[in-house]
């Protein structure tokens, strides 16, 4: 049989599909039409990228910059080793997952070595997800665990390991109280509970998280305190020393790994095993092209400042026989990505939006991931976020109780800096490139819905219906703000990495964004804070389990 490339096969299949469509419509292909069919097949082929079909050229958007992959597949000889260490637990990655595990394990007497690729810890978030901690129950935010399981099933389209979700839901409150009571001890001020649950487009959007004052700054400071706690417990923490390879014995068990410092290779033997906590892989273009669909991997803003996230843990796991989530992998993407690369301006909030045609296209009150999906589904993978001269008042009204976590002046300034300012709707239409009458009709329709207190067309929640009627007007061209990939190595509820047959690989664990088995198609923002919450929860549990406390 003649060899056929995947690209060629898919292009041929699309051409065949065109012929089938002609037959179904009652039209027979003619000789004169054959050339146009061939041309269509060629055009289709040009839109196929690594096996993924896209309906249009998305080159106006961008891939993330390339980071340096630390994983090495070549054998490392003893002659290349400059230092040997023995410990109980070896952890690759000093982000929230690795630090939480190191803190828990060291608190319970284990000797821990923690290697970090970057020059400092990497802890970037605002909310810490959890269920039914006292900080939430005392604020009247208790949530029925069964409802969360339902939400997780739907969010993953039933393609998940429910035991992982169940463990997270049942233990995250305990882990959160441990973090605050044992490590933070009130030094970050009052714990701020999440917002009450709300229903949007039939989705339960839960306020299942806590924050500390300052939002993102509070979260980072919390993990600075976790780092200090680890050091006080004797954790051997080394920066600019990435994990590069796992050590597997003749029986298939993981018994240690290699790190690499400026001086050379470090061989670490770990009697309790190795935890991969190396994060995501958005700064590895080869993995992104292979594992993520084009419309999801293209954006204007890249939120993760840790360009060290290049999939090293994924690659190390695969090298020893680990399984991984099926492609395409889900990603965590928010709205608010501006063309200049900025993000998290007022555009993060549920403000009015239009597409290239000057028309509204979705309920702007939906969770961030769904709004980003809707924006990236539009022609060109973008839209225009609109605001007017009462921007500060609108932003404060849209935030409601969450206003304390934001600097209104800052988010408004960022939006203005990324926008085109216009004095009239005619100028606004020109800036967008759409028909003036169409845009005027859209804005009139929106303002009428605001006056009526009901968006009949898209069901935007009443609290977000704020008129666009005060010059100057602003239009920010917007696409996705990419946070992280969230597809990873298959694991179970004990954080054990599973092989391709679903069996645990002895001595190998994964936590955080290098771990999989929870999400499918998209990251579920309506289950608030699960990305950060799972890092803490499973790190906390693993440290206790390996120490024999549970």
Short mmCIF file of C-alpha atoms in Angstrom, two decimals:
data_model
loop_
_atom_site.label_atom_id
_atom_site.label_comp_id
_atom_site.label_asym_id
_atom_site.label_seq_id
_atom_site.Cartn_x
_atom_site.Cartn_y
_atom_site.Cartn_z
CA UNK A 1 0.00 0.00 0.00
CA UNK A 2 1.28 3.48 -0.87
CA UNK A 3 2.29 5.52 2.18
CA UNK A 4 -0.03 8.42 2.92
CA UNK A 5 0.91 11.17 5.35
CA UNK A 6 -1.63 12.18 7.98
CA UNK A 7 -1.82 15.64 6.45
CA UNK A 8 -2.39 14.22 3.00
CA UNK A 9 -5.01 11.80 4.29
CA UNK A 10 -6.95 14.52 6.07
CA UNK A 11 -6.82 16.79 3.02
CA UNK A 12 -8.08 13.91 0.88
CA UNK A 13 -10.81 13.16 3.36
CA UNK A 14 -11.96 16.77 3.24
CA UNK A 15 -12.00 16.68 -0.56
CA UNK A 16 -14.08 13.50 -0.41
CA UNK A 17 -16.39 15.27 2.00
CA UNK A 18 -16.91 18.04 -0.55
CA UNK A 19 -17.95 15.46 -3.17
CA UNK A 20 -20.32 13.79 -0.71
CA UNK A 21 -21.91 17.13 0.10
CA UNK A 22 -22.46 17.76 -3.60
CA UNK A 23 -24.14 14.38 -3.97
CA UNK A 24 -26.40 14.99 -0.97
CA UNK A 25 -27.51 18.33 -2.38
CA UNK A 26 -28.53 16.70 -5.65
CA UNK A 27 -25.60 18.10 -7.65
CA UNK A 28 -23.24 15.86 -9.57
CA UNK A 29 -19.61 16.99 -9.84
CA UNK A 30 -18.75 18.03 -13.39
CA UNK A 31 -15.47 17.92 -15.20
CA UNK A 32 -15.24 21.69 -15.10
CA UNK A 33 -15.69 21.58 -11.32
CA UNK A 34 -12.91 19.10 -10.65
CA UNK A 35 -10.23 21.78 -10.65
CA UNK A 36 -12.11 23.80 -8.04
CA UNK A 37 -12.42 20.66 -5.90
CA UNK A 38 -8.68 20.11 -6.13
CA UNK A 39 -8.10 23.75 -5.22
CA UNK A 40 -10.40 23.39 -2.21
CA UNK A 41 -8.44 20.33 -1.11
CA UNK A 42 -5.17 22.25 -1.40
CA UNK A 43 -6.59 25.15 0.61
CA UNK A 44 -7.88 22.72 3.25
CA UNK A 45 -4.46 21.09 3.45
CA UNK A 46 -2.88 24.47 4.19
CA UNK A 47 -5.22 24.84 7.18
CA UNK A 48 -4.22 21.51 8.73
CA UNK A 49 -1.64 21.94 11.48
CA UNK A 50 -0.20 18.82 13.06
CA UNK A 51 -3.37 16.90 12.35
CA UNK A 52 -5.73 19.63 13.60
CA UNK A 53 -8.03 21.29 11.09
CA UNK A 54 -8.74 25.00 11.52
CA UNK A 55 -11.25 26.84 9.38
CA UNK A 56 -9.20 30.03 9.01
CA UNK A 57 -5.74 31.53 9.29
CA UNK A 58 -5.09 32.52 12.91
CA UNK A 59 -1.68 34.07 12.32
CA UNK A 60 -2.86 37.41 13.71
CA UNK A 61 -2.62 35.69 17.10
CA UNK A 62 0.60 34.27 18.52
CA UNK A 63 2.17 31.28 20.19
CA UNK A 64 3.92 31.64 23.54
CA UNK A 65 7.64 32.39 23.55
CA UNK A 66 9.94 29.38 23.72
CA UNK A 67 11.47 28.36 27.02
CA UNK A 68 14.41 26.06 27.58
CA UNK A 69 13.54 22.38 28.05
CA UNK A 70 15.52 20.84 30.91
CA UNK A 71 14.55 17.18 30.38
CA UNK A 72 17.33 15.04 28.94
CA UNK A 73 16.83 11.65 27.31
CA UNK A 74 20.47 10.60 27.05
CA UNK A 75 22.08 8.32 29.63
CA UNK A 76 23.92 10.13 32.43
CA UNK A 77 27.14 8.41 33.49
CA UNK A 78 28.53 8.37 37.01
CA UNK A 79 31.55 10.30 35.73
CA UNK A 80 29.28 13.26 35.00
CA UNK A 81 27.82 13.35 38.53
CA UNK A 82 29.34 16.05 40.77
CA UNK A 83 27.21 15.34 43.86
CA UNK A 84 25.17 12.46 45.29
CA UNK A 85 22.37 12.91 47.84
CA UNK A 86 20.13 10.50 49.73
CA UNK A 87 16.71 11.59 50.96
CA UNK A 88 13.20 10.33 51.66
CA UNK A 89 11.33 12.40 49.08
CA UNK A 90 12.64 14.15 45.98
CA UNK A 91 10.44 16.89 44.49
CA UNK A 92 10.97 18.51 41.11
CA UNK A 93 9.34 21.97 41.07
CA UNK A 94 8.91 24.65 43.76
CA UNK A 95 5.49 25.97 42.80
CA UNK A 96 2.35 25.59 44.95
CA UNK A 97 2.17 21.80 44.37
CA UNK A 98 5.81 21.10 45.20
CA UNK A 99 5.99 23.51 48.12
CA UNK A 100 2.77 22.18 49.67
CA UNK A 101 4.07 18.61 49.51
CA UNK A 102 7.47 19.63 50.87
CA UNK A 103 5.84 21.48 53.76
CA UNK A 104 3.57 18.58 54.65
CA UNK A 105 6.25 15.90 54.30
CA UNK A 106 8.89 17.83 56.24
CA UNK A 107 6.42 18.74 58.97
CA UNK A 108 5.89 15.02 59.47
CA UNK A 109 9.57 14.13 59.68
CA UNK A 110 10.61 13.30 56.12
CA UNK A 111 13.93 14.38 54.65
CA UNK A 112 13.01 16.34 51.52
CA UNK A 113 15.07 17.60 48.58
CA UNK A 114 13.24 20.21 46.48
CA UNK A 115 14.77 21.27 43.16
CA UNK A 116 13.48 24.30 41.25
CA UNK A 117 14.34 25.17 37.66
CA UNK A 118 13.88 28.92 38.13
CA UNK A 119 15.67 31.45 40.30
CA UNK A 120 12.77 31.67 42.79
CA UNK A 121 9.54 29.92 43.71
CA UNK A 122 6.68 30.21 41.23
CA UNK A 123 3.32 30.99 42.84
CA UNK A 124 1.04 33.16 40.72
CA UNK A 125 -2.69 33.26 41.40
CA UNK A 126 -5.36 35.18 43.28
CA UNK A 127 -7.77 32.59 44.66
CA UNK A 128 -7.14 29.42 46.64
CA UNK A 129 -9.86 26.89 45.90
CA UNK A 130 -11.40 24.74 48.64
CA UNK A 131 -14.70 23.34 49.80
CA UNK A 132 -16.33 23.83 53.18
CA UNK A 133 -13.36 25.15 55.11
CA UNK A 134 -14.51 27.13 58.14
CA UNK A 135 -13.67 30.32 56.23
CA UNK A 136 -16.45 29.46 53.78
CA UNK A 137 -18.98 27.83 56.09
CA UNK A 138 -18.80 30.74 58.54
CA UNK A 139 -19.57 33.05 55.61
CA UNK A 140 -22.62 30.95 54.75
CA UNK A 141 -20.89 29.47 51.69
CA UNK A 142 -21.27 25.81 52.56
CA UNK A 143 -21.66 23.73 49.39
CA UNK A 144 -23.15 20.27 48.98
CA UNK A 145 -20.28 17.99 47.77
CA UNK A 146 -22.73 16.05 45.60
CA UNK A 147 -23.49 19.20 43.62
CA UNK A 148 -19.78 19.69 42.96
CA UNK A 149 -19.40 16.13 41.73
CA UNK A 150 -22.26 16.75 39.33
CA UNK A 151 -20.53 19.91 38.11
CA UNK A 152 -17.20 18.10 37.71
CA UNK A 153 -18.80 15.34 35.66
CA UNK A 154 -20.43 17.81 33.30
CA UNK A 155 -17.33 20.01 33.10
CA UNK A 156 -15.18 17.03 32.06
CA UNK A 157 -17.96 15.52 29.93
CA UNK A 158 -17.58 12.45 32.17
CA UNK A 159 -13.97 12.01 30.99
CA UNK A 160 -12.27 12.24 34.39
CA UNK A 161 -11.29 10.20 37.41
CA UNK A 162 -14.10 10.97 39.85
CA UNK A 163 -12.10 9.69 42.82
CA UNK A 164 -9.63 12.53 42.33
CA UNK A 165 -12.44 15.06 42.33
CA UNK A 166 -14.06 13.43 45.35
CA UNK A 167 -10.80 13.53 47.29
CA UNK A 168 -10.29 17.17 46.42
CA UNK A 169 -13.81 18.12 47.45
CA UNK A 170 -13.64 16.19 50.74
CA UNK A 171 -10.11 17.20 51.81
CA UNK A 172 -9.51 20.70 50.40
CA UNK A 173 -11.17 22.46 53.32
CA UNK A 174 -8.95 20.59 55.77
CA UNK A 175 -5.84 21.42 53.74
CA UNK A 176 -6.79 25.11 53.61
CA UNK A 177 -7.27 25.28 57.36
CA UNK A 178 -3.88 23.56 57.81
CA UNK A 179 -2.20 26.18 55.63
CA UNK A 180 -3.72 29.09 57.51
CA UNK A 181 -3.45 27.62 61.03
CA UNK A 182 -0.02 25.98 60.78
CA UNK A 183 1.90 28.24 58.42
CA UNK A 184 0.26 31.63 57.86
CA UNK A 185 -1.15 32.00 61.37
CA UNK A 186 -3.10 35.16 60.58
CA UNK A 187 -0.06 37.13 59.38
CA UNK A 188 -1.71 37.95 56.06
CA UNK A 189 -4.73 39.48 57.75
CA UNK A 190 -8.32 38.40 57.52
CA UNK A 191 -9.11 35.54 55.16
CA UNK A 192 -11.55 36.74 52.49
CA UNK A 193 -14.19 34.16 51.48
CA UNK A 194 -15.35 33.77 47.90
CA UNK A 195 -18.56 35.20 46.52
CA UNK A 196 -21.90 33.42 47.00
CA UNK A 197 -22.83 30.83 44.41
CA UNK A 198 -24.67 32.14 41.36
CA UNK A 199 -26.39 30.53 38.39
CA UNK A 200 -25.32 31.69 34.91
CA UNK A 201 -26.56 29.98 31.73
CA UNK A 202 -27.73 27.12 33.93
CA UNK A 203 -24.22 26.68 35.37
CA UNK A 204 -23.56 26.78 39.09
CA UNK A 205 -20.65 29.20 39.51
CA UNK A 206 -19.45 28.57 43.03
CA UNK A 207 -17.49 30.92 45.26
CA UNK A 208 -15.43 27.95 46.46
CA UNK A 209 -12.25 29.86 47.24
CA UNK A 210 -10.55 32.18 49.69
CA UNK A 211 -8.21 35.13 49.17
CA UNK A 212 -5.91 37.21 51.27
CA UNK A 213 -5.74 40.99 51.05
CA UNK A 214 -4.08 42.23 47.89
CA UNK A 215 -5.36 39.38 45.74
CA UNK A 216 -2.43 38.02 43.73
CA UNK A 217 0.11 39.63 46.06
CA UNK A 218 -1.53 37.90 49.02
CA UNK A 219 -1.38 34.50 47.32
CA UNK A 220 2.30 34.89 46.44
CA UNK A 221 3.13 35.98 49.97
CA UNK A 222 1.31 32.94 51.35
CA UNK A 223 3.66 30.68 49.40
CA UNK A 224 6.67 32.73 50.42
CA UNK A 225 5.64 31.76 53.93
CA UNK A 226 5.30 28.10 52.87
CA UNK A 227 8.86 28.31 51.52
CA UNK A 228 10.09 29.68 54.86
CA UNK A 229 8.23 26.89 56.67
CA UNK A 230 9.94 24.30 54.48
CA UNK A 231 13.37 25.78 55.14
CA UNK A 232 12.71 25.84 58.89
CA UNK A 233 11.94 22.11 58.66
CA UNK A 234 15.26 21.39 56.97
CA UNK A 235 14.08 21.02 53.34
CA UNK A 236 17.07 21.12 50.97
CA UNK A 237 15.73 23.71 48.49
CA UNK A 238 17.89 24.52 45.46
CA UNK A 239 17.13 27.07 42.76
CA UNK A 240 18.33 27.08 39.14
CA UNK A 241 18.65 23.32 39.50
CA UNK A 242 16.07 21.64 37.29
CA UNK A 243 15.15 17.99 37.36
CA UNK A 244 16.32 16.43 34.11
CA UNK A 245 15.71 12.69 34.42
CA UNK A 246 14.18 9.99 36.61
CA UNK A 247 16.01 6.91 37.88
CA UNK A 248 14.13 3.65 37.40
CA UNK A 249 15.28 0.32 38.84
CA UNK A 250 15.14 -3.07 37.14
CA UNK A 251 11.63 -3.67 38.51
CA UNK A 252 10.24 -0.45 37.05
CA UNK A 253 10.11 1.49 40.32
CA UNK A 254 11.28 5.10 40.51
CA UNK A 255 14.06 5.34 43.07
CA UNK A 256 15.39 8.84 42.45
CA UNK A 257 16.34 11.33 39.81
CA UNK A 258 18.96 13.64 38.41
CA UNK A 259 19.08 17.38 38.84
CA UNK A 260 21.45 19.70 37.04
CA UNK A 261 23.14 22.73 38.58
CA UNK A 262 25.68 25.09 37.07
CA UNK A 263 28.38 22.71 38.33
CA UNK A 264 26.94 19.55 36.78
CA UNK A 265 24.62 16.63 37.48
CA UNK A 266 23.33 15.79 40.96
CA UNK A 267 22.18 12.23 41.59
CA UNK A 268 19.47 11.98 44.25
CA UNK A 269 18.29 8.67 45.68
CA UNK A 270 14.83 8.93 47.24
CA UNK A 271 13.59 6.08 49.42
CA UNK A 272 9.95 7.25 49.35
CA UNK A 273 9.89 8.25 45.71
CA UNK A 274 9.78 11.30 43.45
CA UNK A 275 7.05 13.92 43.07
CA UNK A 276 6.79 15.67 39.71
CA UNK A 277 5.46 19.19 40.37
CA UNK A 278 6.96 20.90 37.34
CA UNK A 279 3.89 22.76 36.11
CA UNK A 280 2.56 23.17 32.60
CA UNK A 281 4.13 23.29 29.13
CA UNK A 282 2.90 26.37 27.28
CA UNK A 283 6.49 27.52 26.73
CA UNK A 284 7.32 24.34 24.81
CA UNK A 285 6.11 25.05 21.22
CA UNK A 286 6.63 21.47 20.08
CA UNK A 287 4.37 20.10 22.82
CA UNK A 288 1.81 22.85 22.27
CA UNK A 289 1.56 22.07 18.56
CA UNK A 290 1.24 18.36 19.25
CA UNK A 291 -1.09 18.40 22.26
CA UNK A 292 -3.31 21.50 21.97
CA UNK A 293 -5.78 22.46 19.24
CA UNK A 294 -4.73 25.56 17.27
CA UNK A 295 -7.59 27.83 18.35
CA UNK A 296 -6.77 27.09 21.99
CA UNK A 297 -3.00 27.55 21.74
CA UNK A 298 -3.19 30.94 19.99
CA UNK A 299 -3.63 34.07 22.08
CA UNK A 300 -2.38 37.63 22.56
CA UNK A 301 -1.49 37.52 26.24
CA UNK A 302 0.58 34.96 28.12
CA UNK A 303 -0.11 35.28 31.84
CA UNK A 304 2.34 32.79 33.32
CA UNK A 305 5.61 34.61 34.05
CA UNK A 306 7.40 31.28 34.58
CA UNK A 307 8.80 30.59 31.12
CA UNK A 308 10.46 27.60 32.79
CA UNK A 309 7.17 25.73 32.31
CA UNK A 310 8.24 23.59 29.36
CA UNK A 311 6.75 20.20 30.19
CA UNK A 312 9.85 18.70 31.79
CA UNK A 313 7.79 16.59 34.19
CA UNK A 314 5.49 15.40 31.42
CA UNK A 315 8.52 14.31 29.39
CA UNK A 316 10.23 12.62 32.35
CA UNK A 317 7.05 10.71 33.13
CA UNK A 318 6.50 9.59 29.54
CA UNK A 319 10.10 8.38 29.40
CA UNK A 320 9.46 5.84 32.18
CA UNK A 321 6.18 4.56 30.77
CA UNK A 322 3.58 6.93 32.22
CA UNK A 323 0.24 7.45 30.55
CA UNK A 324 -1.05 10.90 29.67
CA UNK A 325 -4.39 12.55 28.96
CA UNK A 326 -5.61 12.07 25.40
CA UNK A 327 -5.12 14.91 22.91
CA UNK A 328 -6.23 17.63 22.51
CA UNK A 329 -5.33 18.73 26.02
CA UNK A 330 -7.49 21.24 27.88
CA UNK A 331 -6.06 24.66 28.66
CA UNK A 332 -6.80 27.44 31.11
CA UNK A 333 -7.60 30.60 29.17
CA UNK A 334 -9.32 33.77 30.35
CA UNK A 335 -10.72 36.68 28.41
CA UNK A 336 -8.98 40.12 28.49
CA UNK A 337 -5.92 39.36 26.33
CA UNK A 338 -5.04 42.62 24.56
CA UNK A 339 -3.14 42.91 21.30
CA UNK A 340 -0.26 44.62 23.11
CA UNK A 341 0.16 41.54 25.33
CA UNK A 342 -1.42 43.02 28.45
CA UNK A 343 -4.22 41.28 30.35
CA UNK A 344 -6.53 41.54 33.37
CA UNK A 345 -7.69 45.08 32.69
CA UNK A 346 -11.36 46.06 32.87
CA UNK A 347 -11.77 43.66 29.96
CA UNK A 348 -11.67 40.80 32.47
CA UNK A 349 -15.06 41.98 33.72
CA UNK A 350 -18.43 41.25 32.06
CA UNK A 351 -18.53 44.34 29.85
CA UNK A 352 -20.24 44.67 26.47
CA UNK A 353 -18.50 43.00 23.52
CA UNK A 354 -18.99 42.83 19.76
CA UNK A 355 -17.39 40.81 16.99
CA UNK A 356 -15.97 42.00 13.66
CA UNK A 357 -19.48 42.56 12.35
CA UNK A 358 -20.35 44.89 15.25
CA UNK A 359 -22.77 42.39 16.81
CA UNK A 360 -23.04 40.85 20.24
CA UNK A 361 -22.46 37.11 20.29
CA UNK A 362 -22.79 35.64 23.80
CA UNK A 363 -23.81 36.06 27.43
CA UNK A 364 -20.90 38.11 28.83
CA UNK A 365 -21.63 36.94 32.39
CA UNK A 366 -20.46 33.36 31.86
CA UNK A 367 -17.28 31.97 33.51
CA UNK A 368 -13.99 33.26 32.12
CA UNK A 369 -13.06 30.09 30.23
CA UNK A 370 -16.37 29.98 28.40
CA UNK A 371 -16.22 33.68 27.55
CA UNK A 372 -12.68 33.20 26.23
CA UNK A 373 -13.87 30.21 24.20
CA UNK A 374 -16.68 32.27 22.73
CA UNK A 375 -14.32 35.12 21.86
CA UNK A 376 -11.79 32.81 20.24
CA UNK A 377 -14.57 31.12 18.27
CA UNK A 378 -15.34 34.41 16.51
CA UNK A 379 -13.85 35.18 13.12
CA UNK A 380 -10.13 35.80 13.57
CA UNK A 381 -10.21 34.45 17.14
CA UNK A 382 -10.94 37.88 18.62
CA UNK A 383 -13.57 40.48 19.49
CA UNK A 384 -13.81 44.09 20.68
CA UNK A 385 -14.47 44.89 24.32
CA UNK A 386 -16.33 48.20 24.70
CA UNK A 387 -16.42 50.75 27.52
CA UNK A 388 -17.43 54.39 27.85
CA UNK A 389 -16.63 57.51 29.85
CA UNK A 390 -18.07 56.15 33.11
CA UNK A 391 -15.56 53.30 33.10
CA UNK A 392 -14.54 53.58 36.77
CA UNK A 393 -18.12 53.47 38.04
CA UNK A 394 -18.95 50.58 35.71
CA UNK A 395 -15.92 48.57 36.81
CA UNK A 396 -16.74 48.99 40.50
CA UNK A 397 -20.37 48.01 39.90
CA UNK A 398 -19.43 44.92 37.93
CA UNK A 399 -17.01 43.71 40.60
CA UNK A 400 -19.40 44.02 43.52
CA UNK A 401 -17.93 42.43 46.70
CA UNK A 402 -14.76 41.39 44.80
CA UNK A 403 -13.76 45.03 44.31
CA UNK A 404 -11.34 44.75 47.25
CA UNK A 405 -9.12 42.42 45.23
CA UNK A 406 -8.58 44.97 42.43
CA UNK A 407 -7.10 48.42 41.98
CA UNK A 408 -9.84 50.11 39.92
CA UNK A 409 -7.56 52.92 38.73
CA UNK A 410 -4.97 50.40 37.56
CA UNK A 411 -7.33 48.12 35.64
CA UNK A 412 -8.98 51.11 33.96
CA UNK A 413 -5.64 52.62 32.99
CA UNK A 414 -4.53 49.30 31.47
CA UNK A 415 -7.72 49.15 29.44
CA UNK A 416 -7.37 52.70 28.14
CA UNK A 417 -3.74 52.08 27.19
CA UNK A 418 -4.79 49.05 25.12
CA UNK A 419 -7.82 50.71 23.51
CA UNK A 420 -8.81 53.14 20.79
CA UNK A 421 -10.62 56.19 22.17
CA UNK A 422 -13.53 57.56 20.13
CA UNK A 423 -15.90 60.48 20.61
CA UNK A 424 -18.79 59.07 18.58
CA UNK A 425 -20.33 55.75 17.62
CA UNK A 426 -19.31 56.49 14.02
CA UNK A 427 -15.67 56.72 15.07
CA UNK A 428 -16.09 53.56 17.14
CA UNK A 429 -17.43 51.66 14.13
CA UNK A 430 -14.52 52.89 12.04
CA UNK A 431 -12.04 51.71 14.68
CA UNK A 432 -13.66 48.28 14.77
CA UNK A 433 -14.01 48.13 11.00
CA UNK A 434 -17.72 47.38 11.02
CA UNK A 435 -20.84 48.98 9.59
CA UNK A 436 -21.88 52.06 11.60
CA UNK A 437 -25.61 51.33 11.39
CA UNK A 438 -25.10 47.77 12.59
CA UNK A 439 -23.03 48.87 15.57
CA UNK A 440 -25.54 51.61 16.43
CA UNK A 441 -28.36 49.05 16.35
CA UNK A 442 -26.34 46.73 18.60
CA UNK A 443 -25.67 49.46 21.15
CA UNK A 444 -29.30 50.62 21.05
CA UNK A 445 -30.42 47.05 21.65
CA UNK A 446 -27.98 46.74 24.57
CA UNK A 447 -29.05 50.01 26.17
CA UNK A 448 -32.71 49.03 25.83
CA UNK A 449 -31.97 45.76 27.62
CA UNK A 450 -30.20 47.71 30.37
CA UNK A 451 -33.21 49.99 30.83
CA UNK A 452 -35.58 47.02 30.88
CA UNK A 453 -33.34 45.09 33.28
CA UNK A 454 -33.49 42.00 31.06
CA UNK A 455 -31.30 40.75 28.22
CA UNK A 456 -33.81 38.64 26.31
CA UNK A 457 -31.36 37.76 23.56
CA UNK A 458 -28.37 36.40 25.55
CA UNK A 459 -29.63 36.31 29.17
CA UNK A 460 -26.80 38.41 30.58
CA UNK A 461 -27.37 38.68 34.36
CA UNK A 462 -29.19 41.84 35.42
CA UNK A 463 -26.30 43.12 37.55
CA UNK A 464 -24.10 43.35 34.45
CA UNK A 465 -26.54 45.38 32.36
CA UNK A 466 -24.90 48.81 32.36
CA UNK A 467 -25.61 51.22 29.51
CA UNK A 468 -22.97 52.29 27.00
CA UNK A 469 -24.00 55.92 26.54
CA UNK A 470 -21.33 58.32 27.79
CA UNK A 471 -18.52 59.55 25.49
CA UNK A 472 -15.68 58.96 25.07
CA UNK A 473 -16.08 55.39 23.90
CA UNK A 474 -13.30 52.80 24.02
CA UNK A 475 -12.72 49.67 21.96
CA UNK A 476 -10.09 47.14 23.00
CA UNK A 477 -9.33 44.40 20.49
CA UNK A 478 -9.36 41.24 22.59
CA UNK A 479 -8.44 37.59 22.42
CA UNK A 480 -7.46 34.99 24.98
CA UNK A 481 -5.27 35.51 28.03
CA UNK A 482 -3.53 32.15 28.30
CA UNK A 483 -2.72 30.98 31.82
CA UNK A 484 -1.59 27.36 31.59
CA UNK A 485 -2.04 23.95 30.05
CA UNK A 486 -3.93 21.60 32.37
CA UNK A 487 -3.55 18.26 30.60
CA UNK A 488 -1.01 15.93 32.12
CA UNK A 489 0.13 12.53 33.26
CA UNK A 490 -2.62 10.16 34.32
CA UNK A 491 -2.83 9.83 38.10
CA UNK A 492 -5.13 8.43 40.76
CA UNK A 493 -6.52 9.99 43.93
CA UNK A 494 -3.26 9.24 45.75
CA UNK A 495 -1.24 11.29 43.20
CA UNK A 496 0.36 8.07 41.96
CA UNK A 497 1.35 8.27 38.31
CA UNK A 498 -0.25 5.52 36.26
CA UNK A 499 1.32 3.63 33.39
CA UNK A 500 -0.40 3.21 30.04
CA UNK A 501 -2.35 0.25 31.41
CA UNK A 502 -3.65 2.23 34.38
CA UNK A 503 -1.33 0.69 36.97
CA UNK A 504 0.65 2.84 39.45
CA UNK A 505 4.35 3.26 38.70
CA UNK A 506 5.94 2.54 42.10
CA UNK A 507 7.62 5.57 43.59
CA UNK A 508 6.36 8.13 41.07
CA UNK A 509 3.88 10.88 41.92
CA UNK A 510 2.57 13.98 40.15
CA UNK A 511 0.66 17.02 41.37
CA UNK A 512 -0.48 20.33 39.92
CA UNK A 513 -0.54 21.08 36.21
CA UNK A 514 1.77 18.20 35.31
CA UNK A 515 -0.95 15.85 36.53
CA UNK A 516 -4.03 14.98 34.49
CA UNK A 517 -7.20 12.92 34.85
CA UNK A 518 -9.42 15.81 36.01
CA UNK A 519 -10.28 18.06 33.06
CA UNK A 520 -11.48 17.70 29.49
CA UNK A 521 -11.83 20.24 26.68
CA UNK A 522 -11.62 23.31 28.93
CA UNK A 523 -10.62 24.32 32.44
CA UNK A 524 -13.81 24.83 34.50
CA UNK A 525 -13.65 28.30 36.05
CA UNK A 526 -17.16 27.78 37.39
CA UNK A 527 -15.56 25.37 39.89
CA UNK A 528 -13.59 28.25 41.31
CA UNK A 529 -9.96 27.88 42.30
CA UNK A 530 -9.59 24.17 41.61
CA UNK A 531 -6.18 24.67 39.95
CA UNK A 532 -4.63 26.20 43.06
CA UNK A 533 -6.73 24.13 45.44
CA UNK A 534 -5.61 20.81 44.01
CA UNK A 535 -1.95 21.85 44.35
CA UNK A 536 -2.38 22.48 48.06
CA UNK A 537 -4.72 19.59 48.77
CA UNK A 538 -2.85 16.77 47.07
CA UNK A 539 0.53 18.07 48.26
CA UNK A 540 -0.78 18.13 51.81
CA UNK A 541 -2.21 14.61 51.54
CA UNK A 542 0.85 13.11 49.82
CA UNK A 543 3.25 14.42 52.45
CA UNK A 544 1.15 12.86 55.19
CA UNK A 545 0.75 9.54 53.34
CA UNK A 546 4.44 9.13 52.61
CA UNK A 547 5.25 9.98 56.23
CA UNK A 548 2.82 7.29 57.41
CA UNK A 549 0.50 9.75 59.15
CA UNK A 550 -2.41 8.45 57.07
#
